[in-house]
Amino acid sequence: MSTQRTSRRRVAALSVVVTATLVATAACGGGDKDDSSGGTYNAGVNKIANASDKRGGTLKFVGEQDADSWDTTRMYYGFAFDFARYYSRQLVSYTPEPGQKSIDLKPDLAKEKAQVSKDGKTYTYELKDGLKWEDGKPITSKDVKYGIERQWAQKVLSGGPVYLKDVLDPDDKYKGPYEGGDLDAIQTPDDKKIVFKLPKPNGDFEQMLAMPTNSPVRKDKDTKSKYGLKPFSSGPYKFQSYSPGKSLSLVRNKHWSRSTDDLRKALPNAIKVTLLSNPEERDNRLISGDADLDLNQRGMSAQGRTKALKQHRGNVDNPQTGFISYVAFPQSVKPFDNIHCRKAAIYGTDHKSVQTARGGPAAGGDIAVNMLPPVVPGHDKNDDQYGQAKNGGKSDVAKAKDELKKCGKPNGFKTTMAVRNTDSNDKKSAESIQASLKKIGINVEINEFDGAQSSSEVGNQDNVVKKGYGMVMMGWGPDFPSGQGYGLPLWHSKYILENANNNYALIDDKKIDADFAKAIGERDPDKAAQGYADINKRVMQGAYYLPMTYLKVVQWRSSRLTNVYSSDAFSGWYDFASLGVK
């Protein structure tokens, strides 16, 4: 399974999680304001709400959707990544601080961040003393290696990201731990030392290691496809009980030592998850105090959101997520093989009306001026090549008509837009785009498809041409917070596939490919971020995409919660591992 395919899996899952309930509602006005509960609006955005180190109590999650898997190798849902840090640890992990500071990596199982060779191809770690599994046995470097090697067992453990598999074994020579043999790219000279040998440098290698996918797994506790039912804990909590689709309970792991872990507060005595099928019931439980926060971090439904903003404003946060909604222009479908026709569609779209259709600034997000989300290093809010911000999001009819003349279609043309029927906001956005483009002579027919069939519907090149999909509406977010973790599947020519394609616009630009290679190999994060900013700028110059909004959600925060803050490392959602309860 390629990285590209797993990115597709996660994006499909997460875009549903983030956008499924962001229906149109009046945007909340005014600034921060205390309410009767003593809380403050947006108190958990870029700062810590109710800071406290008090231990005890039970933290109560409620959600609509179970994890794709609680097996760290197989999970790909964002909330599962976040939650997994309760019972899993990594060599390095994210900083427990709000906002952008969170993406800085810190040692976790390792004593220090990697010792990296001068050529950038060897990473060496030494584990901390006193690390223990939930049964008290020591966590070793071999356990870390084995946990990573499980990525190669795709016949049994498919579903999760395979970044390390692709980076360490690009020729796919290793057959995985269940088929014998040894992965030479990871060496464990003793129980405390682990060494990674990369075929070529990758500046995001430690970002990849921070993903829960790369947690240790002890070989004698590996139940293979059943492991997700009761993972063996290396973190502060362990599984007590789990009923798929219904409930999950965690209790303290008595063998976890606070002295070995600076990144997890581990404040609650227990963690309970209740799974429901109704978003209104979920919101009612949150507002009534029966639960503390939404497991899925999808934002409140329209009814719950309206009530929360009106009556419980101090319990509400409106964080920026790492996701963007957009339209891609497949160059295989005429006339979008012509850059001027693509530019005409961008200039002719009323971005303000699209934002309103998605729920306004609070529930739909800010108008996107380019394709790199604010939480990804390299984002440049001033890269507004089509004047979306300058014009207040309004369409520029004069420029649109000028571009139509340049593309040889002065009277406009007809095209078809593919839109998921599983996302009401996409449908409303499509209708808004349809209305504004009609004014300049571009007549858009909207064709809805099953969002679960994206890989074969809009990811299949033959089908895109057959159905004349000149416009494809989708959403996207980073697998890890860098331009590589976000943009590679969208913009690099090697990710143009006949089926399960994500590079819908079919961007085949040697300069972009070369710039990716340079940025990926760059070990200085600031220089890498500038490289990704330059790539994003070139993508926008090519008019391959019509960016719509940088997605936001209206999130509930219980008055019982302590240490609440949104984390860019988790796409703007709360950092679960720091939460406590009063």
Coordinates of N, CA, C and O in Angstrom, one line a residue, residues 393-540:
G393 N -13.7 38.6 -1.0 CA -14.3 37.3 -1.4 C -15.2 37.4 -2.6 O -15.7 36.3 -3.1
K394 N -15.5 38.6 -3.1 CA -16.4 38.7 -4.2 C -15.8 38.3 -5.5 O -14.5 38.4 -5.6
S395 N -16.6 37.9 -6.4 CA -16.0 37.5 -7.8 C -15.6 38.8 -8.5 O -16.1 39.9 -8.3
D396 N -14.6 38.6 -9.4 CA -14.1 39.7 -10.2 C -14.5 39.4 -11.6 O -13.8 38.7 -12.4
V397 N -15.7 39.9 -12.0 CA -16.3 39.6 -13.2 C -15.5 40.1 -14.4 O -15.3 39.4 -15.4
A398 N -14.9 41.2 -14.3 CA -14.1 41.8 -15.4 C -12.9 40.9 -15.7 O -12.7 40.6 -16.9
K399 N -12.2 40.5 -14.7 CA -11.0 39.6 -14.9 C -11.4 38.3 -15.4 O -10.8 37.7 -16.3
A400 N -12.6 37.8 -14.9 CA -13.1 36.5 -15.4 C -13.4 36.5 -16.9 O -13.0 35.6 -17.6
K401 N -14.0 37.5 -17.3 CA -14.4 37.6 -18.7 C -13.2 37.8 -19.6 O -13.1 37.3 -20.7
D402 N -12.2 38.5 -19.1 CA -11.0 38.7 -19.8 C -10.2 37.4 -20.0 O -9.7 37.1 -21.1
E403 N -10.2 36.6 -18.9 CA -9.6 35.2 -19.0 C -10.4 34.3 -20.0 O -9.8 33.5 -20.7
L404 N -11.7 34.5 -20.1 CA -12.5 33.7 -21.0 C -12.1 34.0 -22.4 O -12.0 33.1 -23.3
K405 N -11.8 35.3 -22.7 CA -11.4 35.7 -24.0 C -10.0 35.1 -24.3 O -9.8 34.5 -25.5
K406 N -9.1 35.1 -23.4 CA -7.8 34.5 -23.6 C -7.8 33.0 -23.8 O -6.9 32.5 -24.5
C407 N -8.8 32.3 -23.2 CA -8.9 30.9 -23.4 C -9.7 30.5 -24.6 O -10.0 29.3 -24.8
G408 N -10.1 31.5 -25.4 CA -10.9 31.2 -26.6 C -12.3 30.9 -26.4 O -13.0 30.3 -27.3
K409 N -12.9 31.2 -25.2 CA -14.3 30.9 -24.9 C -15.0 32.2 -24.4 O -15.4 32.3 -23.2
P410 N -15.0 33.3 -25.2 CA -15.6 34.6 -24.8 C -17.0 34.5 -24.3 O -17.4 35.3 -23.5
N411 N -17.7 33.5 -24.8 CA -19.2 33.4 -24.4 C -19.4 32.3 -23.3 O -20.5 32.0 -23.0
G412 N -18.2 31.8 -22.8 CA -18.4 30.8 -21.7 C -18.4 29.4 -22.3 O -18.1 29.2 -23.5
F413 N -18.7 28.5 -21.4 CA -18.7 27.0 -21.8 C -19.4 26.2 -20.8 O -19.8 26.8 -19.7
K414 N -19.6 25.0 -21.0 CA -20.3 24.1 -20.1 C -19.3 23.1 -19.5 O -18.3 22.7 -20.2
T415 N -19.6 22.7 -18.3 CA -18.7 21.7 -17.6 C -19.5 21.0 -16.5 O -20.6 21.4 -16.2
T416 N -18.9 20.0 -15.9 CA -19.6 19.2 -14.9 C -18.7 19.2 -13.6 O -17.5 19.0 -13.7
M417 N -19.3 19.4 -12.5 CA -18.6 19.4 -11.2 C -19.0 18.2 -10.4 O -20.2 17.9 -10.2
A418 N -18.0 17.4 -10.0 CA -18.2 16.2 -9.2 C -18.3 16.6 -7.7 O -17.3 17.2 -7.2
V419 N -19.3 16.2 -7.0 CA -19.5 16.6 -5.6 C -20.0 15.4 -4.8 O -20.9 14.7 -5.2
R420 N -19.4 15.2 -3.6 CA -19.8 14.1 -2.7 C -21.2 14.3 -2.2 O -21.5 15.4 -1.7
N421 N -22.0 13.3 -2.3 CA -23.4 13.4 -1.7 C -23.4 13.2 -0.2 O -24.5 13.2 0.4
T422 N -22.2 12.8 0.3 CA -22.1 12.5 1.8 C -21.8 13.8 2.6 O -21.7 13.7 3.8
D423 N -21.7 14.9 1.9 CA -21.3 16.2 2.6 C -22.3 17.3 2.2 O -22.2 17.8 1.0
S424 N -23.2 17.7 3.1 CA -24.2 18.7 2.7 C -23.5 20.0 2.4 O -24.0 20.8 1.6
N425 N -22.4 20.3 3.0 CA -21.7 21.6 2.8 C -21.1 21.6 1.4 O -21.1 22.7 0.8
D426 N -20.6 20.5 0.9 CA -20.1 20.5 -0.4 C -21.2 20.8 -1.4 O -21.0 21.5 -2.4
K427 N -22.4 20.2 -1.2 CA -23.5 20.4 -2.1 C -23.9 21.9 -2.1 O -24.1 22.5 -3.2
K428 N -23.9 22.5 -1.0 CA -24.3 23.9 -0.9 C -23.2 24.8 -1.5 O -23.6 25.8 -2.2
S429 N -22.0 24.4 -1.3 CA -20.9 25.2 -1.9 C -21.0 25.1 -3.4 O -20.7 26.1 -4.1
A430 N -21.2 23.9 -3.9 CA -21.3 23.7 -5.4 C -22.4 24.5 -6.0 O -22.2 25.1 -7.1
E431 N -23.5 24.6 -5.3 CA -24.7 25.4 -5.8 C -24.3 26.9 -5.9 O -24.7 27.6 -6.8
S432 N -23.5 27.3 -4.9 CA -23.1 28.7 -4.8 C -22.1 29.0 -6.0 O -22.2 30.0 -6.7
I433 N -21.2 28.1 -6.2 CA -20.2 28.3 -7.3 C -21.0 28.2 -8.7 O -20.7 29.0 -9.6
Q434 N -21.9 27.3 -8.8 CA -22.8 27.2 -10.0 C -23.5 28.6 -10.3 O -23.5 29.0 -11.4
A435 N -24.0 29.2 -9.3 CA -24.8 30.4 -9.5 C -23.8 31.6 -9.9 O -24.2 32.4 -10.8
S436 N -22.7 31.7 -9.3 CA -21.8 32.8 -9.6 C -21.1 32.6 -11.0 O -21.0 33.6 -11.7
L437 N -20.8 31.4 -11.3 CA -20.1 31.1 -12.6 C -21.1 31.3 -13.8 O -20.7 31.7 -14.9
K438 N -22.4 31.1 -13.5 CA -23.4 31.3 -14.5 C -23.5 32.7 -15.0 O -23.7 33.0 -16.2
K439 N -23.1 33.6 -14.1 CA -23.1 35.1 -14.5 C -22.1 35.4 -15.5 O -22.2 36.5 -16.2
I440 N -21.0 34.6 -15.6 CA -20.0 34.9 -16.6 C -20.0 34.0 -17.8 O -19.1 34.0 -18.7
G441 N -21.1 33.1 -17.9 CA -21.3 32.3 -19.0 C -20.7 30.9 -18.8 O -20.8 30.1 -19.8
I442 N -20.2 30.5 -17.7 CA -19.8 29.1 -17.4 C -21.0 28.4 -16.7 O -21.4 28.7 -15.6
N443 N -21.5 27.5 -17.5 CA -22.7 26.7 -17.0 C -22.2 25.4 -16.4 O -21.7 24.5 -17.1
V444 N -22.4 25.2 -15.1 CA -21.9 24.1 -14.3 C -23.0 23.1 -14.0 O -24.0 23.5 -13.4
E445 N -22.9 21.9 -14.4 CA -23.8 20.8 -14.0 C -23.2 20.1 -12.8 O -22.1 19.7 -12.9
I446 N -24.0 20.0 -11.8 CA -23.5 19.3 -10.6 C -23.9 17.8 -10.6 O -25.0 17.4 -10.8
N447 N -22.8 17.0 -10.5 CA -23.0 15.5 -10.5 C -22.6 15.0 -9.1 O -21.4 15.0 -8.8
E448 N -23.6 14.5 -8.3 CA -23.3 14.0 -7.0 C -22.8 12.5 -7.1 O -23.4 11.8 -7.9
F449 N -21.9 12.2 -6.2 CA -21.4 10.8 -6.2 C -21.2 10.4 -4.7 O -21.1 11.2 -3.8
D450 N -21.2 9.1 -4.5 CA -21.0 8.5 -3.1 C -19.6 8.8 -2.7 O -18.6 8.4 -3.3
G451 N -19.5 9.6 -1.6 CA -18.2 10.0 -1.1 C -17.3 8.8 -0.7 O -16.1 8.9 -0.7
A452 N -17.9 7.6 -0.4 CA -17.2 6.4 0.0 C -16.5 5.8 -1.3 O -15.7 5.0 -1.1
Q453 N -17.0 6.3 -2.4 CA -16.4 5.7 -3.7 C -15.5 6.7 -4.4 O -15.3 6.6 -5.6
S454 N -14.9 7.6 -3.6 CA -14.1 8.7 -4.3 C -12.9 8.1 -5.1 O -12.6 8.6 -6.2
S455 N -12.3 7.0 -4.6 CA -11.1 6.5 -5.3 C -11.5 6.0 -6.7 O -10.7 6.2 -7.6
S456 N -12.7 5.4 -6.8 CA -13.0 4.9 -8.1 C -13.9 5.9 -9.0 O -14.0 5.7 -10.2
E457 N -14.4 6.9 -8.3 CA -15.2 7.9 -9.0 C -14.4 9.0 -9.6 O -14.2 9.2 -10.8
V458 N -13.8 9.9 -8.6 CA -13.0 11.0 -9.1 C -11.5 10.6 -9.1 O -10.7 11.4 -9.6
G459 N -11.2 9.5 -8.4 CA -9.8 9.1 -8.4 C -9.4 8.2 -9.6 O -8.2 7.9 -9.8
N460 N -10.4 7.9 -10.4 CA -10.2 7.1 -11.6 C -10.2 8.0 -12.8 O -11.2 8.6 -13.2
Q461 N -9.0 8.1 -13.5 CA -8.8 9.0 -14.6 C -9.8 8.8 -15.7 O -10.3 9.7 -16.3
D462 N -10.0 7.5 -16.1 CA -10.9 7.2 -17.2 C -12.3 7.7 -16.9 O -13.0 8.2 -17.8
N463 N -12.7 7.5 -15.7 CA -14.1 7.9 -15.3 C -14.2 9.4 -15.3 O -15.3 9.9 -15.7
V464 N -13.2 10.1 -14.8 CA -13.2 11.6 -14.8 C -13.4 12.1 -16.3 O -14.3 13.0 -16.5
V465 N -12.7 11.5 -17.2 CA -12.8 11.9 -18.6 C -14.2 11.5 -19.2 O -14.9 12.3 -19.9
K466 N -14.6 10.3 -18.9 CA -15.9 9.8 -19.4 C -17.0 10.6 -19.0 O -18.0 10.9 -19.8
K467 N -17.0 11.1 -17.7 CA -18.1 11.9 -17.2 C -17.9 13.4 -17.3 O -18.8 14.2 -16.9
G468 N -16.8 13.8 -17.9 CA -16.5 15.2 -18.1 C -16.4 16.0 -16.9 O -16.8 17.2 -16.8
Y469 N -15.8 15.4 -15.9 CA -15.6 16.2 -14.6 C -14.5 17.2 -14.7 O -13.3 17.0 -14.5
G470 N -14.9 18.4 -15.2 CA -13.9 19.5 -15.3 C -13.6 20.1 -14.0 O -12.6 20.8 -13.8
M471 N -14.5 19.9 -13.0 CA -14.3 20.4 -11.6 C -14.5 19.3 -10.6 O -15.5 18.6 -10.7
V472 N -13.7 19.1 -9.6 CA -13.8 18.1 -8.6 C -13.7 18.8 -7.2 O -12.7 19.4 -6.9
M473 N -14.8 18.7 -6.4 CA -14.8 19.3 -5.1 C -14.4 18.3 -4.1 O -15.0 17.2 -4.0
M474 N -13.4 18.7 -3.2 CA -13.0 17.7 -2.2 C -12.4 18.5 -1.0 O -12.5 19.8 -1.0
G475 N -11.9 17.8 0.0 CA -11.3 18.4 1.2 C -10.0 17.7 1.5 O -9.8 16.5 1.0
W476 N -9.1 18.3 2.2 CA -7.7 17.7 2.4 C -7.1 18.3 3.7 O -7.4 19.4 4.1
G477 N -6.3 17.5 4.3 CA -5.6 17.9 5.5 C -4.3 17.2 5.6 O -4.1 16.1 5.0
P478 N -3.3 17.6 6.5 CA -2.0 17.0 6.6 C -2.0 15.7 7.4 O -2.8 15.6 8.4
D479 N -1.2 14.8 7.0 CA -1.0 13.6 7.8 C -0.1 13.9 9.0 O -0.2 13.3 10.0
F480 N 0.9 14.8 8.7 CA 1.7 15.3 9.8 C 2.0 16.8 9.4 O 1.9 17.1 8.2
P481 N 2.3 17.6 10.3 CA 2.4 19.1 10.0 C 3.6 19.5 9.3 O 4.5 20.2 9.8
S482 N 3.6 19.2 8.0 CA 4.6 19.8 7.1 C 4.1 19.8 5.7 O 3.1 19.2 5.4
G483 N 4.8 20.5 4.8 CA 4.4 20.6 3.4 C 4.4 19.2 2.7 O 3.6 18.9 1.8
Q484 N 5.3 18.3 3.2 CA 5.4 17.0 2.6 C 4.2 16.2 3.1 O 3.5 15.5 2.3
G485 N 3.8 16.3 4.4 CA 2.7 15.5 4.9 C 1.4 16.0 4.3 O 0.4 15.3 4.5
Y486 N 1.4 17.2 3.8 CA 0.1 17.7 3.2 C 0.1 17.7 1.7 O -0.8 17.2 1.1
G487 N 1.2 18.2 1.0 CA 1.1 18.5 -0.4 C 1.6 17.5 -1.4 O 1.2 17.5 -2.6
L488 N 2.4 16.6 -0.9 CA 3.0 15.6 -1.9 C 1.9 14.9 -2.7 O 2.1 14.8 -3.9
P489 N 0.9 14.3 -2.1 CA -0.1 13.5 -2.9 C -0.9 14.4 -3.8 O -1.5 13.9 -4.8
L490 N -1.0 15.7 -3.5 CA -1.8 16.6 -4.3 C -1.1 17.2 -5.5 O -1.7 17.4 -6.6
W491 N 0.2 17.3 -5.4 CA 1.0 18.2 -6.3 C 2.1 17.5 -7.1 O 2.6 18.0 -8.0
H492 N 2.6 16.4 -6.6 CA 3.8 15.7 -7.2 C 3.3 14.8 -8.3 O 2.4 14.0 -8.2
S493 N 4.1 14.8 -9.4 CA 3.7 14.0 -10.6 C 3.7 12.5 -10.3 O 3.0 11.8 -11.0
K494 N 4.6 12.0 -9.4 CA 4.6 10.6 -9.2 C 3.3 10.1 -8.5 O 3.1 8.9 -8.5
Y495 N 2.5 11.0 -8.0 CA 1.2 10.6 -7.4 C 0.1 10.6 -8.4 O -1.1 10.5 -8.0
I496 N 0.3 10.8 -9.7 CA -0.7 10.7 -10.7 C -0.9 9.2 -11.0 O -0.1 8.6 -11.5
L497 N -2.1 8.7 -10.5 CA -2.4 7.3 -10.7 C -3.6 7.1 -11.6 O -4.5 8.0 -11.6
E498 N -3.7 6.0 -12.2 CA -4.9 5.7 -13.0 C -6.1 5.5 -12.1 O -7.2 5.9 -12.5
N499 N -5.9 5.0 -11.0 CA -7.0 4.7 -10.0 C -6.5 5.2 -8.6 O -5.4 5.1 -8.3
A500 N -7.5 5.6 -7.8 CA -7.2 6.1 -6.4 C -6.2 7.3 -6.5 O -5.3 7.4 -5.7
N501 N -6.4 8.1 -7.5 CA -5.6 9.3 -7.7 C -6.0 10.4 -6.8 O -7.2 10.6 -6.6
N502 N -5.1 11.1 -6.2 CA -5.4 12.3 -5.5 C -4.9 13.6 -6.2 O -5.4 14.7 -5.8
N503 N -4.0 13.5 -7.1 CA -3.5 14.6 -7.9 C -4.6 14.8 -9.0 O -4.3 14.6 -10.2
Y504 N -5.8 15.3 -8.6 CA -6.9 15.4 -9.5 C -6.6 16.4 -10.7 O -7.0 16.2 -11.8
A505 N -5.8 17.4 -10.4 CA -5.5 18.4 -11.4 C -4.5 17.9 -12.4 O -4.2 18.5 -13.4
L506 N -3.9 16.7 -12.1 CA -2.9 16.1 -13.0 C -1.7 17.0 -13.1 O -1.2 17.2 -14.3
I507 N -1.2 17.6 -12.0 CA 0.0 18.5 -12.1 C 1.2 17.7 -12.4 O 1.6 16.8 -11.6
D508 N 1.9 18.0 -13.5 CA 3.1 17.3 -13.9 C 4.1 18.4 -14.2 O 4.3 18.8 -15.4
D509 N 4.7 18.9 -13.2 CA 5.6 20.1 -13.3 C 6.9 19.7 -12.7 O 7.1 19.5 -11.5
K510 N 7.9 19.7 -13.6 CA 9.3 19.3 -13.2 C 9.9 20.2 -12.1 O 10.6 19.7 -11.2
K511 N 9.5 21.5 -12.2 CA 10.0 22.4 -11.2 C 9.4 22.1 -9.8 O 10.1 22.1 -8.8
I512 N 8.1 21.8 -9.8 CA 7.5 21.4 -8.5 C 8.1 20.2 -8.0 O 8.4 20.1 -6.8
D513 N 8.3 19.2 -8.8 CA 8.9 17.9 -8.4 C 10.3 18.1 -7.8 O 10.7 17.6 -6.8
A514 N 11.1 19.0 -8.5 CA 12.4 19.2 -8.0 C 12.4 20.0 -6.7 O 13.3 19.8 -5.8
D515 N 11.5 20.9 -6.6 CA 11.4 21.7 -5.4 C 11.0 20.8 -4.2 O 11.4 21.0 -3.0
F516 N 10.1 19.9 -4.4 CA 9.7 18.9 -3.4 C 11.0 18.1 -2.9 O 11.2 18.0 -1.7
A517 N 11.8 17.6 -3.9 CA 13.0 16.9 -3.5 C 13.9 17.7 -2.7 O 14.5 17.2 -1.7
K518 N 14.0 19.0 -3.0 CA 14.9 19.8 -2.2 C 14.3 20.1 -0.8 O 15.1 20.0 0.2
A519 N 13.0 20.4 -0.7 CA 12.4 20.6 0.6 C 12.4 19.4 1.5 O 12.6 19.5 2.7
I520 N 12.1 18.2 0.9 CA 12.1 17.0 1.7 C 13.5 16.7 2.2 O 13.6 16.2 3.4
G521 N 14.5 17.0 1.5 CA 15.9 16.7 1.9 C 16.4 17.8 2.9 O 17.5 17.6 3.4
E522 N 15.7 18.8 3.0 CA 16.2 20.0 3.9 C 16.0 19.7 5.3 O 14.8 19.4 5.8
R523 N 17.0 19.8 6.1 CA 16.9 19.5 7.6 C 16.6 20.7 8.4 O 16.1 20.6 9.5
D524 N 16.7 21.9 7.8 CA 16.4 23.1 8.5 C 14.9 23.3 8.3 O 14.4 23.6 7.2
P525 N 14.0 23.3 9.4 CA 12.6 23.3 9.2 C 12.1 24.7 8.6 O 11.1 24.7 7.8
D526 N 12.8 25.8 8.9 CA 12.4 27.1 8.3 C 12.7 27.1 6.8 O 11.9 27.6 6.1
K527 N 13.8 26.6 6.4 CA 14.1 26.5 5.0 C 13.2 25.6 4.3 O 12.7 25.9 3.1
A528 N 12.8 24.5 4.9 CA 11.9 23.5 4.3 C 10.5 24.2 4.1 O 9.9 24.1 3.1
A529 N 10.1 24.9 5.2 CA 8.8 25.6 5.1 C 8.8 26.6 4.0 O 7.7 26.7 3.3
Q530 N 9.9 27.3 3.8 CA 9.9 28.3 2.7 C 9.8 27.6 1.4 O 9.2 28.0 0.4
G531 N 10.5 26.4 1.3 CA 10.4 25.6 0.1 C 9.0 25.2 -0.2 O 8.5 25.3 -1.4
Y532 N 8.2 24.8 0.8 CA 6.8 24.4 0.6 C 6.0 25.6 0.2 O 5.0 25.5 -0.5
A533 N 6.3 26.8 0.8 CA 5.6 28.0 0.5 C 5.8 28.3 -1.0 O 4.8 28.7 -1.7
D534 N 7.0 28.1 -1.5 CA 7.3 28.4 -2.9 C 6.5 27.4 -3.8 O 6.1 27.8 -4.9
I535 N 6.5 26.2 -3.4 CA 5.7 25.2 -4.2 C 4.2 25.6 -4.2 O 3.6 25.5 -5.3
N536 N 3.7 25.9 -3.1 CA 2.3 26.3 -3.0 C 2.0 27.5 -4.0 O 1.0 27.6 -4.7
K537 N 3.0 28.5 -4.0 CA 2.8 29.7 -4.8 C 2.8 29.2 -6.3 O 2.0 29.8 -7.1
R538 N 3.7 28.3 -6.7 CA 3.7 27.9 -8.1 C 2.4 27.1 -8.4 O 1.9 27.2 -9.6
V539 N 1.9 26.3 -7.5 CA 0.6 25.6 -7.7 C -0.5 26.6 -8.0 O -1.3 26.5 -8.9
M540 N -0.5 27.7 -7.2 CA -1.5 28.7 -7.4 C -1.3 29.5 -8.7 O -2.3 29.9 -9.4

